[in-house]
DNA sequence: ATACACTTGTGAATGATTTCACAAGCTCGG
DNA sequence: CCGAGCTTGTGAAATCATTCACAAGTGTAT
């Protein structure tokens, strides 16, 4: 009962399922603001661009959260989803690469709001080291290993030029980092116990390009 | 023979396939720089984090590009993939929202390099309108419909606050935009003839959070 | 207390994607 | 020209994900 979520996590959960859970959570949060008390799988589905059966199946991997005939309690399901996604705690995040993207991410309030706390930003450029962004100080990349040894961040965001990405990742991993959000357009080679997610904007544009080129047939 | 790529595109191509093609292309470009002439599906797979059978299957949807016993010619496959992905031409892109993310994207050289030409950036903030970023001038969002009527961009990048995203998308779609790359963390509701790709960084972090929380079992 | 309208949770069916496995084709060395 | 060694291209099989369909609850109205 302490962790309804955990008790079911025997079979591997598909990536696509986790992404949808994230989407449901966001919609639930919006609904709560609007004062909605209860929501059906069908309403959740329409907003999330999926089907009600999909919503129920996704949730069923983790437990049984709804009331038949009624739907789901917005606050209860919100809390369960946060639990499932591991958002019940704060995660320490470092940003590596204080360039255009790193800067945008470091100043973005949305992450803190969801429990991702940026503890430090690193760069190799002497012109950037020591500069302050709001509450965040850009630190010297040569310190990263020492800092990680002291407080290991849960997640490292990699926002360095593509040619530096693998080396930087190797350094972080050697220092103990187990999860990386990579913005460089390259497939990082990492050991099996390290998780990587990629945000590849050029790839998304290419996906649109493919669709546009193949509209005809 | 003019378009080997097009001749096969009868059955729908999976999204995952298109993403991998994108990855293969990037690796091929790197290999070309290193002077590699020929590459096997196995080498392509290792670098792309997949299997050689997957590589061959992906390519087989579009034609037959390799030589048995030898592998694929790097320049030929590069060119075929560019063709398949619709990168043989230049795409006009507008950026809507000249904030932290919009600015990073507008100044990013990687997009131009791959044929995505940013023609304009729009914002509603009078303090931003009229400012210049490199070669790009921030324009008044109230002009967007008139500008689109003149030259319809192929793709619009949406980088406005989440509460503005649906309205901004509706405006763009009404004006004729058929493809959107959305950075706002919301599921846009769009008509069937409009393609949307989402870049949702918070969702990626939540994916890592889920993995980290469920490592134990 | 019963009927009615609704909605969940979930096996089973269907559909999609990935992996397997191997015949067929190419190159090279002798 | 032949055999050895590779590597592709592709049906068939296996795996994975989504959709269907419906029994089993739940709330409400009468
Ligand atoms: N800017 C974008 O819109 C955008 C879009 C898609 C992808 N990306 C990718 O994101 C990455 C960063 O892009 P950007 O535009 O912010 O580049 P940028 O050049 O503005 O910033 C990169 C920063 O990394 C620093 N750096 C270099 N080597 C480093 C190292 N070893 N350790 C720590 N810091 C190091 C540099 O000093 C610089 O400040 C690139 O891989 C780029 O391809 C960027
Ligand atoms: N900054 C990040 O790292 C980051 C990360 C993840 C997601 N996002 C998302 O990207 C979007 C933009 O984020 P940001 O950090 O760049 O925000 P921002 O506030 O820096 O920029 C938003 C810009 O959009 C402009 N704008 C507002 N309404 C507009 C409209 N109707 N038409 C045109 N322009 C309009 C604002 O004037 C502002 O310049 C948000 O939805 C945010 O949630 C940002």
Coordinates of C-alpha atoms (C1' of nucleotides) and ligand atoms in Angstrom, one line a residue:
Chain A
X1 CA 0.0 0.0 0.0
X2 CA 3.0 2.3 0.6
X3 CA 4.0 1.9 -3.0
X4 CA 1.2 0.6 -5.2
X5 CA 3.3 1.8 -8.1
X6 CA 6.4 -0.3 -7.3
X7 CA 4.6 -3.5 -6.6
X8 CA 3.6 -4.0 -10.2
X9 CA 6.9 -3.1 -11.9
X10 CA 7.9 -6.6 -12.7
X11 CA 7.7 -6.6 -16.5
X12 CA 9.6 -4.0 -18.4
X13 CA 7.7 -0.9 -19.1
X14 CA 7.8 0.4 -22.7
X15 CA 9.3 3.8 -23.3
X16 CA 6.2 4.9 -25.1
X17 CA 4.2 4.1 -22.0
X18 CA 6.4 6.3 -19.8
X19 CA 6.2 9.2 -22.2
X20 CA 2.4 8.9 -22.2
X21 CA 2.3 8.8 -18.4
X22 CA 4.3 12.1 -18.5
X23 CA 1.7 13.6 -20.8
X24 CA -1.2 12.4 -18.6
X25 CA 0.4 14.0 -15.6
X26 CA 0.8 17.3 -17.3
X27 CA -2.9 17.2 -18.4
X28 CA -4.0 16.3 -14.9
X29 CA -2.1 19.2 -13.5
X30 CA -3.8 21.5 -15.9
X31 CA -7.2 20.0 -15.0
X32 CA -6.6 20.5 -11.3
X33 CA -6.0 24.2 -11.9
X34 CA -9.4 24.3 -13.7
X35 CA -10.9 22.7 -10.6
X36 CA -11.8 19.4 -12.2
X37 CA -12.2 16.6 -9.6
X38 CA -12.6 13.6 -11.6
X39 CA -11.6 12.6 -15.1
X40 CA -12.3 9.6 -17.4
X41 CA -9.8 7.7 -19.4
X42 CA -11.6 9.0 -22.5
X43 CA -11.0 12.6 -21.6
X44 CA -7.4 11.9 -20.7
X45 CA -7.0 10.1 -24.0
X46 CA -8.5 12.9 -26.2
X47 CA -6.2 15.4 -24.7
X48 CA -3.2 13.2 -25.0
X49 CA -3.9 12.2 -28.5
X50 CA -4.4 8.5 -27.8
X51 CA -7.3 6.2 -27.0
X52 CA -9.1 5.4 -23.7
X53 CA -8.1 1.8 -23.9
X54 CA -4.5 2.9 -24.2
X55 CA -4.8 5.1 -21.1
X56 CA -6.3 2.3 -19.0
X57 CA -3.7 -0.2 -20.2
X58 CA -0.8 2.2 -19.4
X59 CA -2.1 2.7 -15.9
X60 CA -2.9 -1.0 -15.4
X61 CA 0.8 -1.8 -15.5
X62 CA 1.1 0.0 -12.2
X63 CA -2.1 -0.7 -10.4
X64 CA -5.7 0.2 -10.4
X65 CA -6.4 3.9 -9.8
X66 CA -9.9 4.5 -11.1
X67 CA -13.5 4.0 -9.9
X68 CA -15.7 2.2 -12.4
X69 CA -18.6 4.3 -13.6
X70 CA -16.8 7.5 -12.4
X71 CA -13.3 7.7 -13.7
X72 CA -10.1 8.8 -11.9
X73 CA -9.8 11.2 -9.0
X74 CA -7.6 14.0 -10.4
X75 CA -5.6 14.6 -7.2
X76 CA -5.1 10.9 -6.5
X77 CA -4.1 10.0 -10.0
X78 CA -1.8 13.0 -10.1
X79 CA -0.1 11.8 -7.0
X80 CA 0.2 8.2 -8.2
X81 CA 1.7 9.3 -11.5
X82 CA 4.2 11.5 -9.8
X83 CA 5.1 8.5 -7.7
X84 CA 5.4 6.2 -10.6
X85 CA 7.6 8.6 -12.5
X86 CA 9.9 9.2 -9.6
X87 CA 8.9 12.8 -9.1
X88 CA 8.3 12.4 -5.4
X89 CA 11.8 13.7 -4.7
X90 CA 14.1 16.3 -6.0
X91 CA 16.8 15.3 -8.5
X92 CA 20.1 17.0 -8.7
X93 CA 21.1 18.0 -12.3
X94 CA 24.2 19.5 -13.6
X95 CA 24.5 21.1 -17.0
X96 CA 27.7 20.6 -19.0
X97 CA 28.3 23.2 -21.7
X98 CA 27.3 26.8 -21.0
X99 CA 26.5 27.7 -24.6
X100 CA 23.2 28.8 -26.2
X101 CA 21.3 25.6 -25.3
X102 CA 22.9 25.1 -21.9
X103 CA 22.1 28.7 -21.0
X104 CA 18.5 28.4 -22.1
X105 CA 18.1 25.2 -20.0
X106 CA 19.8 26.7 -16.9
X107 CA 17.5 29.6 -16.9
X108 CA 14.3 27.6 -17.6
X109 CA 12.0 27.6 -14.6
X110 CA 10.0 24.6 -15.8
X111 CA 12.6 22.2 -14.6
X112 CA 12.8 23.4 -11.0
X113 CA 9.0 23.3 -11.0
X114 CA 9.1 19.6 -11.7
X115 CA 11.7 18.8 -9.1
X116 CA 14.8 18.9 -11.3
X117 CA 17.2 21.2 -9.5
X118 CA 20.2 22.5 -11.4
X119 CA 23.1 22.5 -9.0
X120 CA 25.9 23.6 -11.3
X121 CA 26.8 24.5 -14.8
X122 CA 30.2 23.7 -16.3
X123 CA 32.2 25.0 -19.2
X124 CA 35.8 25.0 -20.5
X125 CA 35.7 28.6 -21.9
X126 CA 37.7 30.9 -19.6
X127 CA 35.5 33.7 -20.8
X128 CA 32.4 32.0 -19.4
X129 CA 33.8 30.4 -16.2
X130 CA 32.9 32.6 -13.3
X131 CA 30.0 34.3 -14.9
X132 CA 26.7 34.3 -13.1
X133 CA 23.3 33.5 -14.5
X134 CA 20.6 34.3 -12.1
X135 CA 21.5 32.1 -9.1
X136 CA 23.8 29.8 -11.1
X137 CA 27.5 30.3 -11.4
X138 CA 29.4 28.8 -14.4
X139 CA 32.1 26.6 -13.1
X140 CA 35.3 25.3 -14.5
X141 CA 34.9 22.0 -16.3
X142 CA 38.2 20.9 -14.8
X143 CA 36.5 20.8 -11.4
X144 CA 33.7 18.5 -12.5
X145 CA 35.3 15.2 -11.3
X146 CA 36.0 16.7 -7.9
X147 CA 32.6 18.1 -7.5
X148 CA 30.9 14.9 -8.6
X149 CA 33.0 13.0 -6.1
X150 CA 31.5 15.2 -3.4
X151 CA 27.9 15.3 -4.5
X152 CA 27.0 13.0 -7.4
X153 CA 24.3 14.6 -9.5
X154 CA 21.5 12.3 -10.5
X155 CA 21.4 13.5 -14.1
X156 CA 23.9 15.4 -16.3
X157 CA 22.6 17.4 -19.2
X158 CA 25.2 17.4 -22.0
X159 CA 25.1 20.6 -24.1
X160 CA 28.6 20.7 -25.6
X161 CA 29.6 20.8 -29.2
X162 CA 29.1 17.5 -31.0
X163 CA 32.8 16.8 -31.3
X164 CA 33.3 17.1 -27.5
X165 CA 30.2 15.1 -26.5
X166 CA 31.7 11.6 -26.3
X167 CA 34.7 12.8 -24.4
X168 CA 32.7 14.8 -22.0
X169 CA 30.3 11.9 -21.5
X170 CA 33.2 9.5 -20.8
X171 CA 34.5 11.9 -18.1
X172 CA 31.1 12.2 -16.5
X173 CA 30.5 8.5 -16.5
X174 CA 34.0 7.8 -15.1
X175 CA 33.2 10.2 -12.3
X176 CA 30.0 8.3 -11.5
X177 CA 27.1 9.8 -13.5
X178 CA 24.4 7.2 -14.3
X179 CA 22.0 9.3 -16.4
X180 CA 22.6 11.7 -19.2
X181 CA 20.3 13.9 -21.2
X182 CA 22.2 14.5 -24.4
X183 CA 21.6 17.4 -26.7
X184 CA 24.5 16.8 -29.1
X185 CA 23.4 15.2 -32.3
X186 CA 25.4 12.0 -31.8
X187 CA 24.8 8.6 -30.5
X188 CA 26.8 8.3 -27.3
X189 CA 28.5 5.0 -26.6
X190 CA 27.9 4.2 -22.9
X191 CA 28.1 1.2 -20.6
X192 CA 24.9 -0.7 -19.9
X193 CA 24.3 0.8 -16.5
X194 CA 24.2 4.3 -17.8
X195 CA 20.9 5.7 -19.2
X196 CA 20.9 8.2 -22.0
X197 CA 18.1 10.1 -23.5
X198 CA 18.6 12.2 -26.6
X199 CA 17.0 15.4 -27.6
X200 CA 17.9 15.8 -31.2
X201 CA 16.2 18.7 -32.8
X202 CA 17.7 18.3 -36.2
X203 CA 16.4 14.7 -36.3
X204 CA 12.9 16.0 -35.5
X205 CA 13.1 18.5 -38.4
X206 CA 14.3 15.7 -40.6
X207 CA 11.2 13.7 -39.6
X208 CA 9.0 16.6 -40.7
X209 CA 11.0 16.9 -43.9
X210 CA 10.4 13.3 -44.6
X211 CA 6.7 13.6 -44.0
X212 CA 6.4 16.7 -46.2
X213 CA 8.4 15.1 -49.0
X214 CA 6.2 12.0 -49.0
X215 CA 2.8 13.6 -48.7
X216 CA 2.0 12.9 -52.3
X217 CA 2.3 9.1 -52.0
Chain B
X1 CA 15.7 5.5 -61.4
X2 CA 15.4 9.2 -60.8
X3 CA 13.9 8.5 -57.5
X4 CA 14.6 5.0 -56.2
X5 CA 13.5 6.3 -52.8
X6 CA 10.0 7.3 -53.9
X7 CA 9.2 4.2 -55.9
X8 CA 9.1 2.0 -52.8
X9 CA 7.2 4.3 -50.5
X10 CA 3.9 2.4 -50.7
X11 CA 3.5 1.1 -47.2
X12 CA 3.7 3.6 -44.4
X13 CA 7.1 4.0 -42.9
X14 CA 7.4 3.8 -39.2
X15 CA 8.5 6.8 -37.3
X16 CA 11.2 4.8 -35.6
X17 CA 12.6 3.9 -39.0
X18 CA 12.8 7.5 -40.1
X19 CA 14.6 8.4 -36.9
X20 CA 17.2 5.7 -37.5
X21 CA 17.7 6.8 -41.0
X22 CA 18.5 10.2 -39.7
X23 CA 21.1 8.7 -37.3
X24 CA 22.6 6.6 -40.1
X25 CA 23.0 9.7 -42.2
X26 CA 24.8 11.5 -39.5
X27 CA 27.2 8.7 -39.0
X28 CA 27.8 8.4 -42.7
X29 CA 28.7 12.0 -42.9
X30 CA 31.2 11.6 -40.1
X31 CA 32.6 8.5 -41.8
X32 CA 33.0 10.5 -45.1
X33 CA 35.1 13.1 -43.2
X34 CA 37.3 10.3 -42.0
X35 CA 37.8 9.1 -45.6
X36 CA 35.8 5.9 -45.3
X37 CA 34.7 4.6 -48.7
X38 CA 32.5 1.7 -47.8
X39 CA 30.6 0.7 -44.7
X40 CA 28.8 -2.5 -43.6
X41 CA 25.4 -2.7 -42.0
X42 CA 27.1 -4.0 -39.0
X43 CA 29.4 -1.0 -38.6
X44 CA 26.4 1.3 -39.1
X45 CA 24.4 -0.6 -36.5
X46 CA 27.1 -0.6 -33.9
X47 CA 27.4 3.2 -34.1
X48 CA 23.7 3.7 -34.3
X49 CA 22.9 1.5 -31.3
X50 CA 20.9 -1.0 -33.3
X51 CA 21.5 -4.3 -35.1
X52 CA 22.7 -5.0 -38.6
X53 CA 19.4 -6.7 -39.5
X54 CA 17.6 -3.6 -38.5
X55 CA 19.8 -1.4 -40.7
X56 CA 19.2 -3.6 -43.7
X57 CA 15.5 -3.8 -43.1
X58 CA 15.2 0.0 -42.7
X59 CA 17.0 0.6 -46.0
X60 CA 15.1 -2.2 -47.7
X61 CA 11.9 -0.2 -47.5
X62 CA 13.4 2.3 -49.9
X63 CA 15.4 0.2 -52.2
X64 CA 18.6 -1.8 -52.4
X65 CA 21.7 0.3 -51.8
X66 CA 24.5 -2.1 -50.9
X67 CA 26.8 -4.5 -52.6
X68 CA 26.8 -8.0 -51.2
X69 CA 30.1 -9.0 -49.7
X70 CA 31.2 -5.4 -49.6
X71 CA 28.7 -3.2 -47.8
X72 CA 27.5 0.3 -48.7
X73 CA 29.3 3.0 -50.6
X74 CA 29.5 5.9 -48.2
X75 CA 28.9 8.7 -50.7
X76 CA 26.1 6.8 -52.5
X77 CA 24.2 5.8 -49.4
X78 CA 24.6 9.3 -48.0
X79 CA 23.1 10.8 -51.1
X80 CA 20.2 8.2 -51.1
X81 CA 19.4 8.9 -47.5
X82 CA 19.4 12.6 -48.0
X83 CA 17.0 12.0 -50.9
X84 CA 14.8 9.7 -48.8
X85 CA 14.6 12.2 -45.9
X86 CA 13.8 15.1 -48.3
X87 CA 17.0 16.9 -47.6
X88 CA 17.8 17.4 -51.3
X89 CA 16.2 20.8 -51.1
X90 CA 16.2 23.8 -48.7
X91 CA 13.3 24.1 -46.3
X92 CA 12.0 27.5 -45.1
X93 CA 11.5 27.7 -41.4
X94 CA 10.1 30.4 -39.2
X95 CA 10.6 30.5 -35.4
X96 CA 7.7 31.8 -33.3
X97 CA 8.7 33.0 -29.9
X98 CA 12.0 34.9 -29.5
X99 CA 12.7 33.7 -26.0
X100 CA 15.5 31.7 -24.5
X101 CA 14.9 28.6 -26.7
X102 CA 13.8 30.5 -29.8
X103 CA 17.0 32.5 -29.6
X104 CA 19.2 29.4 -29.2
X105 CA 17.6 27.8 -32.2
X106 CA 17.8 30.9 -34.3
X107 CA 21.5 31.2 -33.8
X108 CA 22.2 27.6 -34.2
X109 CA 24.3 26.9 -37.3
X110 CA 23.5 23.2 -37.4
X111 CA 20.1 23.8 -39.0
X112 CA 21.3 25.9 -41.9
X113 CA 24.0 23.2 -42.5
X114 CA 21.3 20.6 -43.0
X115 CA 19.2 22.8 -45.3
X116 CA 16.7 24.3 -42.8
X117 CA 16.8 28.0 -43.5
X118 CA 15.4 30.3 -40.8
X119 CA 13.6 33.0 -42.7
X120 CA 12.1 34.9 -39.8
X121 CA 11.6 35.0 -36.1
X122 CA 8.4 36.4 -34.5
X123 CA 7.5 37.7 -31.1
X124 CA 4.8 39.7 -29.4
X125 CA 7.1 41.5 -27.0
X126 CA 7.6 45.1 -28.1
X127 CA 11.0 45.1 -26.4
X128 CA 12.1 42.2 -28.6
X129 CA 10.6 43.2 -31.9
X130 CA 13.1 45.0 -34.1
X131 CA 16.1 43.6 -32.4
X132 CA 18.7 41.9 -34.6
X133 CA 20.3 38.5 -34.0
X134 CA 23.1 38.0 -36.3
X135 CA 21.4 38.1 -39.7
X136 CA 17.9 37.6 -38.3
X137 CA 15.5 40.4 -37.4
X138 CA 12.8 39.7 -34.8
X139 CA 9.5 40.6 -36.4
X140 CA 6.1 41.5 -34.9
X141 CA 3.9 38.5 -34.5
X142 CA 1.0 40.6 -35.7
X143 CA 2.6 40.4 -39.2
X144 CA 2.9 36.6 -39.3
X145 CA -0.3 36.0 -41.3
X146 CA 0.6 38.6 -43.9
X147 CA 4.1 37.2 -44.2
X148 CA 2.9 33.6 -44.5
X149 CA 0.5 34.6 -47.2
X150 CA 3.4 36.0 -49.1
X151 CA 5.9 33.1 -48.6
X152 CA 4.5 30.1 -46.7
X153 CA 7.2 28.6 -44.6
X154 CA 7.5 24.8 -44.8
X155 CA 7.9 24.4 -41.1
X156 CA 7.2 26.6 -38.1
X157 CA 9.1 26.1 -34.8
X158 CA 6.9 27.0 -31.9
X159 CA 8.8 28.3 -28.9
X160 CA 6.2 30.4 -27.0
X161 CA 5.1 29.9 -23.4
X162 CA 2.9 26.9 -22.9
X163 CA -0.2 28.9 -22.3
X164 CA 0.2 30.6 -25.7
X165 CA 1.1 27.5 -27.7
X166 CA -2.3 26.3 -28.8
X167 CA -3.4 29.8 -29.9
X168 CA -0.2 30.5 -31.7
X169 CA -0.5 27.1 -33.4
X170 CA -4.1 27.8 -34.5
X171 CA -3.0 31.1 -36.0
X172 CA -0.2 29.5 -37.9
X173 CA -2.4 26.7 -39.2
X174 CA -5.1 29.1 -40.3
X175 CA -2.5 30.9 -42.2
X176 CA -1.4 27.8 -44.0
X177 CA 1.4 26.2 -42.1
X178 CA 1.4 22.4 -42.4
X179 CA 4.3 21.3 -40.2
X180 CA 5.2 22.4 -36.6
X181 CA 8.1 21.6 -34.4
X182 CA 6.7 22.3 -30.9
X183 CA 8.8 23.0 -27.9
X184 CA 6.0 23.9 -25.5
X185 CA 5.2 21.0 -23.1
X186 CA 1.6 20.5 -24.3
X187 CA -0.1 18.2 -26.8
X188 CA -1.3 20.5 -29.6
X189 CA -4.7 19.8 -31.1
X190 CA -4.3 20.1 -34.9
X191 CA -6.2 19.0 -38.0
X192 CA -5.2 15.8 -39.7
X193 CA -3.3 17.4 -42.5
X194 CA -0.9 19.2 -40.2
X195 CA 2.2 17.3 -38.9
X196 CA 3.5 18.0 -35.4
X197 CA 6.7 16.9 -33.8
X198 CA 7.3 17.6 -30.1
X199 CA 10.5 18.3 -28.3
X200 CA 9.7 17.9 -24.7
X201 CA 12.7 18.2 -22.5
X202 CA 10.9 17.8 -19.2
X203 CA 9.4 14.6 -20.5
X204 CA 12.9 13.3 -21.3
X205 CA 14.0 14.2 -17.8
X206 CA 11.0 12.4 -16.4
X207 CA 11.9 9.4 -18.5
X208 CA 15.3 9.3 -16.8
X209 CA 13.7 9.9 -13.4
X210 CA 11.5 6.8 -14.0
X211 CA 14.5 4.7 -15.0
X212 CA 16.5 5.8 -12.0
X213 CA 13.6 5.2 -9.6
X214 CA 13.0 1.7 -10.9
X215 CA 16.6 0.5 -11.2
X216 CA 16.3 -1.7 -8.1
X217 CA 13.4 -3.7 -9.5
Chain C
dA1 C1' -34.6 -2.1 -4.1
dT2 C1' -34.0 -2.0 -8.9
dA3 C1' -33.0 -0.4 -13.2
dC4 C1' -30.1 2.5 -15.9
dA5 C1' -26.1 4.8 -17.6
dC6 C1' -21.3 5.0 -17.2
dT7 C1' -16.6 3.7 -16.9
dT8 C1' -12.9 0.8 -15.3
dG9 C1' -9.7 -3.2 -15.8
dT10 C1' -8.1 -6.8 -18.5
dG11 C1' -7.7 -11.1 -21.3
dA12 C1' -7.8 -12.0 -26.2
dA13 C1' -7.2 -10.5 -30.9
dT14 C1' -5.0 -7.8 -34.0
dG15 C1' -1.4 -5.1 -35.8
dA16 C1' 3.4 -3.4 -36.0
dT17 C1' 8.2 -3.9 -35.4
dT18 C1' 12.3 -6.4 -34.7
dT19 C1' 15.1 -10.3 -35.0
dC20 C1' 16.4 -14.6 -37.2
dA21 C1' 18.4 -17.2 -40.6
dC22 C1' 19.9 -18.1 -44.9
dA23 C1' 20.2 -18.0 -50.1
dA24 C1' 22.3 -15.2 -53.3
dG25 C1' 25.8 -12.0 -54.9
dC26 C1' 30.3 -9.8 -54.8
dT27 C1' 35.5 -9.6 -54.3
dC28 C1' 39.8 -11.4 -54.0
dG29 C1' 43.7 -14.5 -54.3
dG30 C1' 45.6 -18.2 -56.4
Chain D
dC1 C1' 37.9 -19.9 -63.4
dC2 C1' 37.1 -21.6 -58.6
dG3 C1' 36.6 -21.5 -53.8
dA4 C1' 36.8 -18.9 -49.6
dG5 C1' 35.2 -15.3 -47.0
dC6 C1' 32.1 -11.6 -46.5
dT7 C1' 27.8 -9.1 -46.6
dT8 C1' 23.4 -7.9 -48.5
dG9 C1' 18.3 -8.4 -49.0
dT10 C1' 14.3 -10.6 -47.4
dG11 C1' 10.7 -14.0 -46.1
dA12 C1' 9.3 -16.2 -41.8
dA13 C1' 9.2 -16.3 -36.9
dA14 C1' 9.2 -14.0 -32.7
dT15 C1' 8.4 -10.3 -29.9
dC16 C1' 6.3 -6.1 -28.6
dA17 C1' 2.4 -2.6 -28.6
dT18 C1' -2.2 -1.3 -29.4
dT19 C1' -7.0 -2.0 -29.9
dC20 C1' -11.2 -4.6 -29.0
dA21 C1' -14.7 -6.1 -26.4
dC22 C1' -17.0 -7.1 -22.4
dA23 C1' -17.7 -8.6 -17.4
dA24 C1' -17.7 -6.3 -13.2
dG25 C1' -18.2 -2.3 -10.4
dT26 C1' -20.2 2.4 -9.2
dG27 C1' -23.4 6.3 -8.8
dT28 C1' -28.0 8.1 -9.5
dA29 C1' -32.8 8.4 -10.2
dT30 C1' -37.1 6.5 -9.3
Ligands
LIG1 N1 21.6 25.8 -30.1 C1 20.7 25.0 -30.6 O1 19.6 25.4 -30.9 C2 21.0 23.6 -30.7 C3 20.0 22.8 -31.4 C4 20.2 21.5 -31.6 C5 21.3 20.9 -31.1 N2 22.3 21.6 -30.4 C6 23.4 21.0 -29.9 O2 23.7 21.3 -28.6 C7 25.0 21.4 -28.3 C8 25.3 22.7 -27.8 O3 24.9 23.7 -28.7 P1 25.0 25.2 -28.5 O4 24.3 25.9 -29.6 O5 24.7 25.5 -27.1 O6 26.6 25.4 -28.7 P2 27.6 26.6 -28.1 O7 28.8 26.6 -28.9 O8 26.8 27.8 -28.0 O9 27.9 26.1 -26.7 C9 28.7 25.0 -26.4 C10 29.4 25.3 -25.1 O10 30.2 24.2 -24.6 C11 31.4 24.6 -24.1 N3 32.3 23.5 -24.2 C12 33.1 23.0 -25.2 N4 33.7 21.9 -24.9 C13 33.4 21.7 -23.6 C14 33.8 20.6 -22.7 N5 34.6 19.6 -23.0 N6 33.3 20.7 -21.4 C15 32.4 21.6 -21.1 N7 32.0 22.6 -21.9 C16 32.5 22.6 -23.1 C17 31.8 25.8 -25.0 O11 32.7 26.6 -24.4 C18 30.4 26.5 -25.2 O12 30.2 27.4 -24.2 C19 25.7 21.1 -29.6 O13 26.1 19.7 -29.7 C20 24.7 21.4 -30.7 O14 24.9 20.6 -31.8 C21 22.1 23.0 -30.3
LIG2 N1 14.1 27.4 -22.0 C1 14.1 26.1 -21.9 O1 15.2 25.5 -21.7 C2 12.9 25.3 -22.2 C3 13.0 23.9 -22.0 C4 11.9 23.1 -22.2 C5 10.8 23.7 -22.7 N2 10.7 25.0 -23.0 C6 9.5 25.5 -23.5 O2 9.7 26.3 -24.6 C7 8.8 27.4 -24.7 C8 9.6 28.7 -24.7 O3 10.5 28.7 -23.6 P1 11.5 29.9 -23.3 O4 12.3 29.5 -22.1 O5 12.2 30.2 -24.5 O6 10.5 31.0 -22.8 P2 10.7 32.6 -22.8 O7 9.7 33.1 -21.9 O8 12.1 32.9 -22.7 O9 10.3 33.0 -24.3 C9 9.0 32.9 -24.8 C10 8.9 34.1 -25.9 O10 7.7 34.0 -26.6 C11 7.1 35.3 -26.7 N3 5.7 35.2 -26.9 C12 4.7 35.0 -26.0 N4 3.5 34.9 -26.6 C13 3.7 34.9 -27.9 C14 2.9 34.8 -29.0 N5 1.6 34.6 -28.9 N6 3.4 34.8 -30.2 C15 4.8 35.0 -30.4 N7 5.6 35.1 -29.4 C16 5.1 35.1 -28.1 C17 7.5 36.0 -25.5 O11 7.5 37.4 -25.7 C18 8.9 35.5 -25.2 O12 9.9 36.2 -25.9 C19 8.0 27.3 -23.4 O13 6.8 26.7 -23.8 C20 8.8 26.4 -22.5 O14 7.9 25.6 -21.7 C21 11.8 25.8 -22.7

